Short mmCIF file of C-alpha atoms in Angstrom, two decimals:
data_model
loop_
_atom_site.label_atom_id
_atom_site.label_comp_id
_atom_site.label_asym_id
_atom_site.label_seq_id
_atom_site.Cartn_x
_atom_site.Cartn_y
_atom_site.Cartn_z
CA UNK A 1 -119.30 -210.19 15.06
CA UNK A 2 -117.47 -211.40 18.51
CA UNK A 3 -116.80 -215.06 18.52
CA UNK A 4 -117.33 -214.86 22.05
CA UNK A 5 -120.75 -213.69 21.75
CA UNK A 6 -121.22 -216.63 18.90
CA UNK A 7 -120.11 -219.23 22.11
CA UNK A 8 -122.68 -217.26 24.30
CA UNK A 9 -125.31 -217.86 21.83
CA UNK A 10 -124.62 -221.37 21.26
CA UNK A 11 -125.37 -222.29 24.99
CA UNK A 12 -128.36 -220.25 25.66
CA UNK A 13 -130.90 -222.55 26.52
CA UNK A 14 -133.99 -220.16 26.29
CA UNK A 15 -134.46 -217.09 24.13
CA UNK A 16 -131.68 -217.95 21.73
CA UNK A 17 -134.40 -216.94 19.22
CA UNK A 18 -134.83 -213.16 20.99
CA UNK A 19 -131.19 -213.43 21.29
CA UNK A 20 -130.21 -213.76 17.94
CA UNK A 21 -132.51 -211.27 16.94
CA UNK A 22 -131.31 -208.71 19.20
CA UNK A 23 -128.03 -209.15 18.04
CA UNK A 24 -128.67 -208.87 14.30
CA UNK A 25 -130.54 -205.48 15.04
CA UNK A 26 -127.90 -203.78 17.27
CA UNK A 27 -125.18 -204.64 15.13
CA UNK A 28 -126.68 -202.84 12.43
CA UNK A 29 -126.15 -199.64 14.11
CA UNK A 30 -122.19 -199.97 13.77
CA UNK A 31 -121.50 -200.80 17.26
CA UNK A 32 -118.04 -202.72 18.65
CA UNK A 33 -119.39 -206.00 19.72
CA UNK A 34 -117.94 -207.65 23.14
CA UNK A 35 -118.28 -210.25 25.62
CA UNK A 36 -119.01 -208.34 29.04
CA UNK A 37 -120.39 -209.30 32.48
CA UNK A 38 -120.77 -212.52 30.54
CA UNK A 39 -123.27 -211.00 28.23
CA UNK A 40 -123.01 -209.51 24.46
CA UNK A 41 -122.14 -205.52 24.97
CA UNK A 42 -122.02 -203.33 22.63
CA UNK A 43 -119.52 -200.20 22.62
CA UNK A 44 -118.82 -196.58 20.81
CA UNK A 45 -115.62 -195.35 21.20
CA UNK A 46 -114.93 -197.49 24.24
CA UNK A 47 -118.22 -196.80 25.98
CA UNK A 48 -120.89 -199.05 27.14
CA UNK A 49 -123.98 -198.09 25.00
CA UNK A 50 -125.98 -201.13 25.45
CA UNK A 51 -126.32 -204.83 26.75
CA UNK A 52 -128.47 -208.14 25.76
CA UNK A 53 -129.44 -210.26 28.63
CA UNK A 54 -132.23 -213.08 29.03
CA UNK A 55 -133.54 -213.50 32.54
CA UNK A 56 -136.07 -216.24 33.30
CA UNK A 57 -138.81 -214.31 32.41
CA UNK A 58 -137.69 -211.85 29.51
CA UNK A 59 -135.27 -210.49 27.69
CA UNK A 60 -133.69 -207.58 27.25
CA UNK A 61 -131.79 -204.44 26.04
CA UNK A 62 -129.96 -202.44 28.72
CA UNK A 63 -129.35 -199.19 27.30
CA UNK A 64 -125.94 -198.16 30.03
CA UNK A 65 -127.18 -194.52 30.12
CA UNK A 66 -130.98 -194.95 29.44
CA UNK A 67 -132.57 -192.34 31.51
CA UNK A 68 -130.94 -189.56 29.69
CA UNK A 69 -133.02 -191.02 26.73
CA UNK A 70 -136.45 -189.64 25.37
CA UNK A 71 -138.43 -192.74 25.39
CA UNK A 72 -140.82 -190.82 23.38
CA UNK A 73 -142.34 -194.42 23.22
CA UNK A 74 -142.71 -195.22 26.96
CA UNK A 75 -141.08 -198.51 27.14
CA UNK A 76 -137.80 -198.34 29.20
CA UNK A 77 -137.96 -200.06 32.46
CA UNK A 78 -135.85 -199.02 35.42
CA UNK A 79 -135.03 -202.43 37.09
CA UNK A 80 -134.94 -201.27 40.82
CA UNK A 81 -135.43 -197.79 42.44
CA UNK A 82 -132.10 -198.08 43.56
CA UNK A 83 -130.95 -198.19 39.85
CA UNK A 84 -129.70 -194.35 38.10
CA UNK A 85 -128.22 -194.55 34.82
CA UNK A 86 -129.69 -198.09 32.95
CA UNK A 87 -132.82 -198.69 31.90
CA UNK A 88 -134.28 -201.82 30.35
CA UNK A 89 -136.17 -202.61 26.94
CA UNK A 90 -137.94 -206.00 27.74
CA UNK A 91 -139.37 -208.50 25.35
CA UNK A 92 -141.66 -211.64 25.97
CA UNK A 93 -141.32 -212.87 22.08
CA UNK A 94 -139.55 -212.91 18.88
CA UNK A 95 -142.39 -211.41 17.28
CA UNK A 96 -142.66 -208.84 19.74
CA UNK A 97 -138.80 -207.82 18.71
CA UNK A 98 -139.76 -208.03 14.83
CA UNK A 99 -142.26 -205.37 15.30
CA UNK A 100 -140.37 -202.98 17.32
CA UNK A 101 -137.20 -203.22 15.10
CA UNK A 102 -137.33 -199.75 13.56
CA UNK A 103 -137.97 -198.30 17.10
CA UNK A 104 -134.99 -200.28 19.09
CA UNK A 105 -132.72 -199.02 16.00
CA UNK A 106 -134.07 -195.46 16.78
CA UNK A 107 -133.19 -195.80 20.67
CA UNK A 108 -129.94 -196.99 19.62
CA UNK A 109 -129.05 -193.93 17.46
CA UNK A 110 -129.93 -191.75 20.41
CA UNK A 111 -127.94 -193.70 23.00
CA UNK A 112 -124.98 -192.96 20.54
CA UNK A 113 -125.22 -189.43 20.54
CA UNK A 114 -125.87 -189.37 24.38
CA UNK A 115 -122.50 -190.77 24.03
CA UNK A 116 -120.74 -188.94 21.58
CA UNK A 117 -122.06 -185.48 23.59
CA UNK A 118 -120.20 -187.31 26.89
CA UNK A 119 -123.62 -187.00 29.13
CA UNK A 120 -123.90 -188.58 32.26
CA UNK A 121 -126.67 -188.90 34.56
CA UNK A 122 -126.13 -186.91 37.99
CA UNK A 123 -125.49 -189.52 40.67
CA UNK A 124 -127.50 -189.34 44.04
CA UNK A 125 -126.04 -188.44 46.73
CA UNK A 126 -124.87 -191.80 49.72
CA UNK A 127 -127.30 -190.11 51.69
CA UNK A 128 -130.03 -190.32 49.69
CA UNK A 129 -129.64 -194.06 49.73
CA UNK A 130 -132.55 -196.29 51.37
CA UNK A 131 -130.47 -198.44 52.86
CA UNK A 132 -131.88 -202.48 53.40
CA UNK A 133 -133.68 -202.85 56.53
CA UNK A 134 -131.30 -206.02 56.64
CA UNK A 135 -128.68 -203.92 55.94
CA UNK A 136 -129.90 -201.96 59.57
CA UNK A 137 -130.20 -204.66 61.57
CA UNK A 138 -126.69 -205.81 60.77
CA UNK A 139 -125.34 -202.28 61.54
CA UNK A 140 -127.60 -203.23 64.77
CA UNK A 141 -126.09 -206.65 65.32
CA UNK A 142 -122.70 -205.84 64.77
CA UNK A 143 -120.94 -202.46 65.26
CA UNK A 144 -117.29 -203.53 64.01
CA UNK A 145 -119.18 -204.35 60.30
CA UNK A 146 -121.02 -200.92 60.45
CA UNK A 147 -117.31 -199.11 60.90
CA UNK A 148 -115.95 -201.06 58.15
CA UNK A 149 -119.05 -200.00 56.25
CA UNK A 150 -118.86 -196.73 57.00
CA UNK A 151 -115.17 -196.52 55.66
CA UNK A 152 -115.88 -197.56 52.67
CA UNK A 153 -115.46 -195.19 49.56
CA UNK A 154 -118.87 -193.71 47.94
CA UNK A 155 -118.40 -195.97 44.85
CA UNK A 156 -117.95 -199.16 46.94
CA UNK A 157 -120.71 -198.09 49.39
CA UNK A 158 -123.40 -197.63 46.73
CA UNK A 159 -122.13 -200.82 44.66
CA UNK A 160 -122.91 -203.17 47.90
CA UNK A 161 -126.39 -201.21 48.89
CA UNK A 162 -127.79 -202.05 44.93
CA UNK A 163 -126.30 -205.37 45.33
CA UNK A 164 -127.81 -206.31 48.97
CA UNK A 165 -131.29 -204.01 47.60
CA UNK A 166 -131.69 -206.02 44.24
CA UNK A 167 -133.31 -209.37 45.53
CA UNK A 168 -137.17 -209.30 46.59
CA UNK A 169 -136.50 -211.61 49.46
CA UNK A 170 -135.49 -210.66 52.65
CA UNK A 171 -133.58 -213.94 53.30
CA UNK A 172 -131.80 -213.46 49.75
CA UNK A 173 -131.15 -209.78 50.75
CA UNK A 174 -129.63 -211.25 54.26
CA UNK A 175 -127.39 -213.94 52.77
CA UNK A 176 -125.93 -211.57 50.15
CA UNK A 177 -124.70 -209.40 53.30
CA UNK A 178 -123.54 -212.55 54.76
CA UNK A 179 -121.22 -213.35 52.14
CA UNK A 180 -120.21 -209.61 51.73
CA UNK A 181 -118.91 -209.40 55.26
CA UNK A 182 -115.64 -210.56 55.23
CA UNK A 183 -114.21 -208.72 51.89
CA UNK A 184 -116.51 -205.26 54.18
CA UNK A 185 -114.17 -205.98 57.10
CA UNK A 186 -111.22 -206.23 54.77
CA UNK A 187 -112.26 -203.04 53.21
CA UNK A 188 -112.70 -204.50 49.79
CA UNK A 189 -115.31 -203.52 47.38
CA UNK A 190 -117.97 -205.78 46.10
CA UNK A 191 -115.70 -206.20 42.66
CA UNK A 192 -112.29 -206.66 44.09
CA UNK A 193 -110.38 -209.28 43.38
CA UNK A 194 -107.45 -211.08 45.49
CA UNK A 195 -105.07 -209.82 42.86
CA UNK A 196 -105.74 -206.12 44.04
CA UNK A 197 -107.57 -204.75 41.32
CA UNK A 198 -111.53 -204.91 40.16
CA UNK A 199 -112.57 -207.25 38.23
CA UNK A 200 -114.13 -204.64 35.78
CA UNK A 201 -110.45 -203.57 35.13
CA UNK A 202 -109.14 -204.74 31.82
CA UNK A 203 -105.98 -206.05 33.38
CA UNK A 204 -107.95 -208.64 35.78
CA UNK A 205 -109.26 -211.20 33.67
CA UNK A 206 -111.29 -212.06 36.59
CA UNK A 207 -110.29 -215.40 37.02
CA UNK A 208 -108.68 -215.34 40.23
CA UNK A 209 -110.77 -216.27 43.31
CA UNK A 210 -112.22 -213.69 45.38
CA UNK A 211 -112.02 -212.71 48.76
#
């Protein structure tokens, strides 16, 4: 058990019941137990095999490389179309967890041994990318921000399309570019921090501010 993840716990103010749950079941499958992206992760052999996070609605199990799973039981969720790897396990209840224990546990054991077998789901190609039509009419509006775009690396490119796709409003979707388009012009990637690195890198704690 992560004392960090104890602290994350202690301040959820809804699901702390699904929560705790969660947690009891997926550390029972011998998993490394972090704090990441602010949320309880949980690791085999230094990779990402799952996540617990509560949205307003739900909450969840992430599985990091779900659609290489089975789901012989047909309950993984891709979040967004734009979404490859990931897929979700949501919950509405405690008692809905308690009943699916043996099943999560099962899901678990196979996300290991995608793991352990090093499998990775085949990334699409930028072009195959539906890009925002707010997205468009910026490239539209202003010419300079599609050439920064445009020089972007493939990794940085695809992070800022899911990020700019991933709300269902359009003027969520447009302010999300907004903010985006200085660190674009810059060339920086939607996790780069002032210090020069990502803020997924262990050596950036992440507490500097960003551009």
């Amino acid at each position: 058990m992560n004392p960090k993840v104890d602290l994350y716990l202690n301040k959820a103010l809804k699901w702390q019941e699904e929560l705790i749950k969660l947690r009891e079941i997926v550390s029972d499958c011998n998993l490394i137990e972090e704090l990441k992206w602010k949320v309880p992760c949980y690791t085999f052999q230094n990779g990402n095999i799952v996540l617990i996070h509560a949205f307003k609605e739900y909450v969840a199990l992430l599985f990091m490389k779900g659609a290489l799973l089975n789901d012989s039981h047909g309950i993984l969720i891709q979040q967004t179309e734009n979404v490859q790897s990931g897929r979700q396990i949501r919950f509405n209840s405690l008692e809905e967890i308690i009943a699916l224990e043996s099943i999560i546990k099962s899901y678990i054991y196979e996300a290991i041994e995608v793991e352990k077998e090093g499998l990775k789901k085949k990334k699409k190609k930028m072009e195959e990318y539906q890009l925002p039509s707010e997205l468009q009419q910026k490239f539209k509006n202003d010419k300079n921000f599609e050439a920064a775009f445009e020089k972007l690396t493939p990794g940085r490119k695809r992070a800022y399309i899911l990020h700019f796709s991933a709300p269902k409003q359009s003027k969520t979707r447009e302010s999300r570019i907004e903010n985006s388009t200085s660190r674009i012009l810059q060339g920086k990637g939607l996790n780069d921090c002032v210090c020069g690195l990502s803020k997924r890198k262990p050596n950036c704690d992440g507490s500097h501010k960003y551009i």
